[in-house]
Short mmCIF file of N, CA and C in Angstrom, two decimals:
data_model
loop_
_atom_site.label_atom_id
_atom_site.label_comp_id
_atom_site.label_asym_id
_atom_site.label_seq_id
_atom_site.Cartn_x
_atom_site.Cartn_y
_atom_site.Cartn_z
N MET A 14 -44.77 67.36 6.37
CA MET A 14 -44.44 68.49 7.21
C MET A 14 -45.59 69.48 7.21
N ARG A 15 -46.09 69.77 8.38
CA ARG A 15 -47.23 70.67 8.54
C ARG A 15 -46.78 72.11 8.33
N LYS A 16 -47.58 72.86 7.57
CA LYS A 16 -47.29 74.27 7.32
C LYS A 16 -48.26 75.14 8.10
N ASN A 17 -47.87 76.37 8.37
CA ASN A 17 -48.73 77.36 9.01
C ASN A 17 -49.29 78.30 7.95
N PHE A 18 -50.58 78.53 8.00
CA PHE A 18 -51.24 79.50 7.13
C PHE A 18 -51.95 80.51 8.02
N ILE A 19 -51.53 81.76 7.91
CA ILE A 19 -52.16 82.83 8.68
C ILE A 19 -53.19 83.49 7.78
N LEU A 20 -54.45 83.48 8.21
CA LEU A 20 -55.52 84.05 7.40
C LEU A 20 -55.82 85.48 7.82
N ASP A 21 -56.04 86.31 6.84
CA ASP A 21 -56.42 87.70 7.05
C ASP A 21 -57.95 87.80 7.01
N THR A 22 -58.47 88.87 7.51
CA THR A 22 -59.92 89.09 7.55
C THR A 22 -60.55 88.96 6.18
N ASN A 23 -59.92 89.54 5.17
CA ASN A 23 -60.50 89.53 3.82
C ASN A 23 -60.69 88.13 3.27
N VAL A 24 -59.81 87.22 3.63
CA VAL A 24 -59.94 85.84 3.17
C VAL A 24 -61.25 85.25 3.70
N LEU A 25 -61.51 85.45 4.98
CA LEU A 25 -62.71 84.89 5.60
C LEU A 25 -63.99 85.63 5.17
N LEU A 26 -63.88 86.91 4.90
CA LEU A 26 -65.05 87.64 4.40
C LEU A 26 -65.41 87.21 2.99
N HIS A 27 -64.40 86.80 2.23
CA HIS A 27 -64.65 86.31 0.87
C HIS A 27 -65.16 84.87 0.89
N ASP A 28 -64.57 84.03 1.74
CA ASP A 28 -64.95 82.62 1.84
C ASP A 28 -64.98 82.21 3.31
N PRO A 29 -66.16 82.19 3.92
CA PRO A 29 -66.25 81.87 5.35
C PRO A 29 -65.83 80.43 5.68
N ASN A 30 -65.67 79.59 4.67
CA ASN A 30 -65.20 78.22 4.90
C ASN A 30 -63.72 78.05 4.61
N ALA A 31 -63.01 79.15 4.42
CA ALA A 31 -61.59 79.08 4.07
C ALA A 31 -60.77 78.32 5.12
N ILE A 32 -61.22 78.33 6.35
CA ILE A 32 -60.52 77.62 7.43
C ILE A 32 -60.29 76.15 7.06
N PHE A 33 -61.21 75.59 6.28
CA PHE A 33 -61.18 74.16 5.98
C PHE A 33 -60.48 73.83 4.66
N HIS A 34 -59.87 74.80 4.01
CA HIS A 34 -59.28 74.59 2.69
C HIS A 34 -57.76 74.40 2.71
N PHE A 35 -57.19 74.10 3.84
CA PHE A 35 -55.74 74.00 3.94
C PHE A 35 -55.28 72.61 4.39
N ALA A 36 -56.05 71.62 4.03
CA ALA A 36 -55.73 70.21 4.26
C ALA A 36 -55.29 69.96 5.69
N ASP A 37 -54.19 69.23 5.86
CA ASP A 37 -53.77 68.83 7.19
C ASP A 37 -52.71 69.78 7.77
N ASN A 38 -52.84 71.04 7.46
CA ASN A 38 -51.91 72.06 7.94
C ASN A 38 -52.54 72.84 9.10
N THR A 39 -51.77 73.77 9.65
CA THR A 39 -52.26 74.60 10.75
C THR A 39 -52.76 75.92 10.19
N VAL A 40 -54.00 76.25 10.48
CA VAL A 40 -54.59 77.53 10.10
C VAL A 40 -54.58 78.41 11.33
N ILE A 41 -54.00 79.60 11.18
CA ILE A 41 -53.87 80.51 12.31
C ILE A 41 -54.71 81.75 12.04
N LEU A 42 -55.55 82.08 13.02
CA LEU A 42 -56.33 83.32 12.97
C LEU A 42 -55.79 84.25 14.05
N PRO A 43 -55.15 85.33 13.66
CA PRO A 43 -54.72 86.31 14.67
C PRO A 43 -55.96 86.91 15.34
N ILE A 44 -55.85 87.24 16.59
CA ILE A 44 -56.97 87.81 17.33
C ILE A 44 -57.50 89.07 16.65
N GLU A 45 -56.61 89.80 15.98
CA GLU A 45 -57.04 91.01 15.28
C GLU A 45 -58.04 90.69 14.17
N VAL A 46 -57.90 89.52 13.57
CA VAL A 46 -58.85 89.10 12.53
C VAL A 46 -60.22 88.86 13.15
N ILE A 47 -60.25 88.21 14.30
CA ILE A 47 -61.52 87.98 15.00
C ILE A 47 -62.18 89.31 15.35
N GLU A 48 -61.39 90.25 15.83
CA GLU A 48 -61.92 91.57 16.17
C GLU A 48 -62.48 92.29 14.94
N GLU A 49 -61.78 92.20 13.81
CA GLU A 49 -62.27 92.84 12.60
C GLU A 49 -63.55 92.16 12.11
N LEU A 50 -63.61 90.84 12.20
CA LEU A 50 -64.82 90.13 11.79
C LEU A 50 -66.02 90.56 12.63
N ASP A 51 -65.78 90.75 13.92
CA ASP A 51 -66.87 91.21 14.80
C ASP A 51 -67.44 92.54 14.34
N SER A 52 -66.62 93.39 13.80
CA SER A 52 -67.11 94.70 13.35
C SER A 52 -67.99 94.58 12.10
N PHE A 53 -67.92 93.46 11.40
CA PHE A 53 -68.73 93.27 10.19
C PHE A 53 -70.04 92.54 10.48
N LYS A 54 -70.18 91.91 11.62
CA LYS A 54 -71.32 91.02 11.87
C LYS A 54 -72.68 91.69 11.77
N ARG A 55 -72.76 92.97 12.05
CA ARG A 55 -74.06 93.67 11.99
C ARG A 55 -74.40 94.16 10.59
N ASP A 56 -73.45 94.08 9.70
CA ASP A 56 -73.64 94.53 8.32
C ASP A 56 -74.66 93.62 7.63
N LEU A 57 -75.55 94.19 6.85
CA LEU A 57 -76.58 93.42 6.18
C LEU A 57 -76.15 92.90 4.81
N SER A 58 -74.93 93.19 4.42
CA SER A 58 -74.42 92.76 3.12
C SER A 58 -73.89 91.32 3.20
N ASP A 59 -73.36 90.85 2.07
CA ASP A 59 -72.73 89.53 2.05
C ASP A 59 -71.56 89.46 3.01
N LEU A 60 -70.85 90.58 3.17
CA LEU A 60 -69.72 90.59 4.12
C LEU A 60 -70.20 90.30 5.53
N GLY A 61 -71.32 90.92 5.91
CA GLY A 61 -71.87 90.68 7.24
C GLY A 61 -72.33 89.24 7.41
N GLN A 62 -72.96 88.72 6.37
CA GLN A 62 -73.42 87.32 6.43
C GLN A 62 -72.22 86.38 6.57
N ASN A 63 -71.17 86.64 5.82
CA ASN A 63 -69.98 85.78 5.91
C ASN A 63 -69.30 85.91 7.27
N ALA A 64 -69.26 87.11 7.82
CA ALA A 64 -68.69 87.29 9.16
C ALA A 64 -69.49 86.50 10.19
N ARG A 65 -70.80 86.50 10.06
CA ARG A 65 -71.64 85.73 10.99
C ARG A 65 -71.41 84.23 10.82
N LEU A 66 -71.22 83.77 9.58
CA LEU A 66 -70.95 82.35 9.34
C LEU A 66 -69.62 81.93 9.98
N VAL A 67 -68.62 82.78 9.88
CA VAL A 67 -67.33 82.48 10.52
C VAL A 67 -67.51 82.40 12.03
N ALA A 68 -68.28 83.32 12.60
CA ALA A 68 -68.52 83.31 14.04
C ALA A 68 -69.21 82.02 14.48
N VAL A 69 -70.17 81.57 13.72
CA VAL A 69 -70.87 80.31 14.04
C VAL A 69 -69.89 79.15 13.96
N THR A 70 -69.05 79.14 12.94
CA THR A 70 -68.06 78.08 12.79
C THR A 70 -67.09 78.07 13.97
N LEU A 71 -66.62 79.23 14.37
CA LEU A 71 -65.69 79.31 15.50
C LEU A 71 -66.36 78.86 16.79
N ASP A 72 -67.63 79.22 16.98
CA ASP A 72 -68.35 78.77 18.17
C ASP A 72 -68.47 77.24 18.19
N ARG A 73 -68.73 76.66 17.03
CA ARG A 73 -68.84 75.19 16.93
C ARG A 73 -67.50 74.54 17.25
N LEU A 74 -66.43 75.10 16.71
CA LEU A 74 -65.10 74.54 16.96
C LEU A 74 -64.65 74.76 18.41
N ARG A 75 -65.12 75.83 19.02
CA ARG A 75 -64.77 76.12 20.41
C ARG A 75 -65.28 75.03 21.34
N ARG A 76 -66.34 74.35 20.95
CA ARG A 76 -66.88 73.26 21.77
C ARG A 76 -65.94 72.06 21.80
N LYS A 77 -65.04 71.98 20.82
CA LYS A 77 -64.10 70.86 20.74
C LYS A 77 -62.86 71.09 21.60
N GLY A 78 -62.61 72.33 21.98
CA GLY A 78 -61.43 72.62 22.77
C GLY A 78 -61.10 74.10 22.75
N ARG A 79 -59.96 74.43 23.30
CA ARG A 79 -59.52 75.83 23.40
C ARG A 79 -58.87 76.25 22.09
N LEU A 80 -59.43 77.25 21.45
CA LEU A 80 -58.92 77.70 20.17
C LEU A 80 -57.50 78.23 20.28
N GLY A 81 -57.15 78.80 21.41
CA GLY A 81 -55.81 79.31 21.61
C GLY A 81 -54.75 78.22 21.65
N GLU A 82 -55.15 77.02 22.02
CA GLU A 82 -54.23 75.89 22.06
C GLU A 82 -54.25 75.08 20.77
N GLY A 83 -55.27 75.29 19.99
CA GLY A 83 -55.42 74.56 18.73
C GLY A 83 -56.52 73.53 18.83
N VAL A 84 -57.36 73.50 17.81
CA VAL A 84 -58.48 72.56 17.76
C VAL A 84 -58.37 71.79 16.45
N GLY A 85 -58.51 70.49 16.53
CA GLY A 85 -58.44 69.65 15.35
C GLY A 85 -59.61 69.88 14.41
N LEU A 86 -59.32 69.86 13.12
CA LEU A 86 -60.34 70.00 12.09
C LEU A 86 -60.61 68.63 11.47
N ASP A 87 -61.77 68.46 10.87
CA ASP A 87 -62.14 67.17 10.29
C ASP A 87 -61.19 66.74 9.17
N ASN A 88 -60.53 67.69 8.52
CA ASN A 88 -59.63 67.37 7.41
C ASN A 88 -58.22 67.01 7.89
N GLY A 89 -58.03 66.90 9.19
CA GLY A 89 -56.72 66.57 9.74
C GLY A 89 -55.89 67.79 10.09
N GLY A 90 -56.40 68.96 9.78
CA GLY A 90 -55.70 70.20 10.09
C GLY A 90 -55.93 70.64 11.52
N LEU A 91 -55.38 71.78 11.83
CA LEU A 91 -55.49 72.36 13.17
C LEU A 91 -55.80 73.84 13.03
N LEU A 92 -56.71 74.33 13.83
CA LEU A 92 -57.04 75.75 13.86
C LEU A 92 -56.57 76.34 15.17
N ARG A 93 -55.86 77.46 15.10
CA ARG A 93 -55.42 78.17 16.31
C ARG A 93 -55.75 79.64 16.17
N VAL A 94 -56.27 80.22 17.24
CA VAL A 94 -56.42 81.67 17.34
C VAL A 94 -55.24 82.13 18.17
N MET A 95 -54.50 83.11 17.64
CA MET A 95 -53.27 83.53 18.32
C MET A 95 -53.27 85.02 18.62
N VAL A 96 -52.69 85.32 19.75
CA VAL A 96 -52.42 86.69 20.15
C VAL A 96 -50.92 86.87 20.06
N GLY A 97 -50.48 87.80 19.22
CA GLY A 97 -49.05 88.03 19.07
C GLY A 97 -48.48 88.76 20.27
N ASP A 98 -47.26 88.41 20.64
CA ASP A 98 -46.55 89.08 21.71
C ASP A 98 -45.62 90.11 21.08
N LEU A 99 -46.12 91.32 20.93
CA LEU A 99 -45.39 92.34 20.18
C LEU A 99 -44.15 92.84 20.91
N ASP A 100 -43.97 92.48 22.16
CA ASP A 100 -42.77 92.91 22.87
C ASP A 100 -41.51 92.27 22.29
N ASP A 101 -41.67 91.14 21.60
CA ASP A 101 -40.53 90.42 21.07
C ASP A 101 -40.28 90.67 19.59
N THR A 102 -41.03 91.57 18.98
CA THR A 102 -40.86 91.80 17.55
C THR A 102 -40.01 93.03 17.30
N PRO A 103 -39.24 93.00 16.22
CA PRO A 103 -38.36 94.13 15.94
C PRO A 103 -39.10 95.40 15.52
N ASN A 104 -40.34 95.29 15.14
CA ASN A 104 -41.09 96.44 14.61
C ASN A 104 -42.21 96.88 15.54
N ARG A 105 -42.03 96.68 16.83
CA ARG A 105 -43.15 96.84 17.76
C ARG A 105 -43.64 98.27 17.92
N GLY A 106 -42.87 99.28 17.69
CA GLY A 106 -43.26 100.66 17.94
C GLY A 106 -44.39 101.15 17.06
N ARG A 107 -44.05 101.96 16.11
CA ARG A 107 -45.03 102.59 15.22
C ARG A 107 -45.83 101.57 14.43
N ARG A 108 -45.19 100.50 13.96
CA ARG A 108 -45.87 99.51 13.13
C ARG A 108 -46.95 98.76 13.90
N ALA A 109 -46.77 98.56 15.19
CA ALA A 109 -47.67 97.72 15.96
C ALA A 109 -49.08 98.29 16.06
N ARG A 110 -49.23 99.56 15.74
CA ARG A 110 -50.54 100.18 15.87
C ARG A 110 -51.50 99.80 14.75
N ARG A 111 -51.01 99.39 13.61
CA ARG A 111 -51.86 99.03 12.48
C ARG A 111 -52.13 97.53 12.50
N THR A 112 -53.38 97.16 12.29
CA THR A 112 -53.77 95.75 12.37
C THR A 112 -52.98 94.90 11.39
N ASP A 113 -52.86 95.34 10.15
CA ASP A 113 -52.12 94.54 9.17
C ASP A 113 -50.69 94.31 9.61
N ASN A 114 -50.08 95.32 10.18
CA ASN A 114 -48.70 95.18 10.63
C ASN A 114 -48.60 94.25 11.83
N ARG A 115 -49.60 94.26 12.68
CA ARG A 115 -49.59 93.33 13.81
C ARG A 115 -49.68 91.89 13.31
N ILE A 116 -50.46 91.66 12.26
CA ILE A 116 -50.57 90.32 11.68
C ILE A 116 -49.23 89.92 11.05
N LEU A 117 -48.60 90.85 10.37
CA LEU A 117 -47.28 90.56 9.80
C LEU A 117 -46.26 90.28 10.89
N ASP A 118 -46.33 91.01 11.99
CA ASP A 118 -45.42 90.75 13.11
C ASP A 118 -45.63 89.35 13.68
N LEU A 119 -46.88 88.90 13.71
CA LEU A 119 -47.16 87.54 14.17
C LEU A 119 -46.49 86.53 13.22
N ALA A 120 -46.57 86.78 11.93
CA ALA A 120 -45.92 85.89 10.95
C ALA A 120 -44.42 85.86 11.19
N ILE A 121 -43.83 87.00 11.49
CA ILE A 121 -42.39 87.05 11.77
C ILE A 121 -42.07 86.22 13.01
N GLN A 122 -42.91 86.31 14.03
CA GLN A 122 -42.68 85.54 15.25
C GLN A 122 -42.71 84.04 14.98
N LEU A 123 -43.61 83.62 14.09
CA LEU A 123 -43.77 82.19 13.83
C LEU A 123 -42.70 81.64 12.90
N ASN A 124 -41.99 82.52 12.23
CA ASN A 124 -40.99 82.10 11.26
C ASN A 124 -39.81 81.42 11.94
#
């Protein structure tokens, strides 16, 4: 049974290859994570370097197909970039403004 793993920005900033560490499961990157990674790419620190490595990896995977629909990984897993539809979540008002809460709302939608 395939499981869903939603990765947060900090996971990818710590390990830019984290996408590949979930075997044959589905790895989900909320669009908010991609946006946060973009804000780190110009940084000259290790965080910036890792953000750039993730961007290169995503560009490589994008050549295999549409990330929004899911792209197969070499380990048998699947990577999807998702945009949450906050209109259907119970916490859409005040909570929806914070990135972490939007990611949590996406997890609720997938449950």
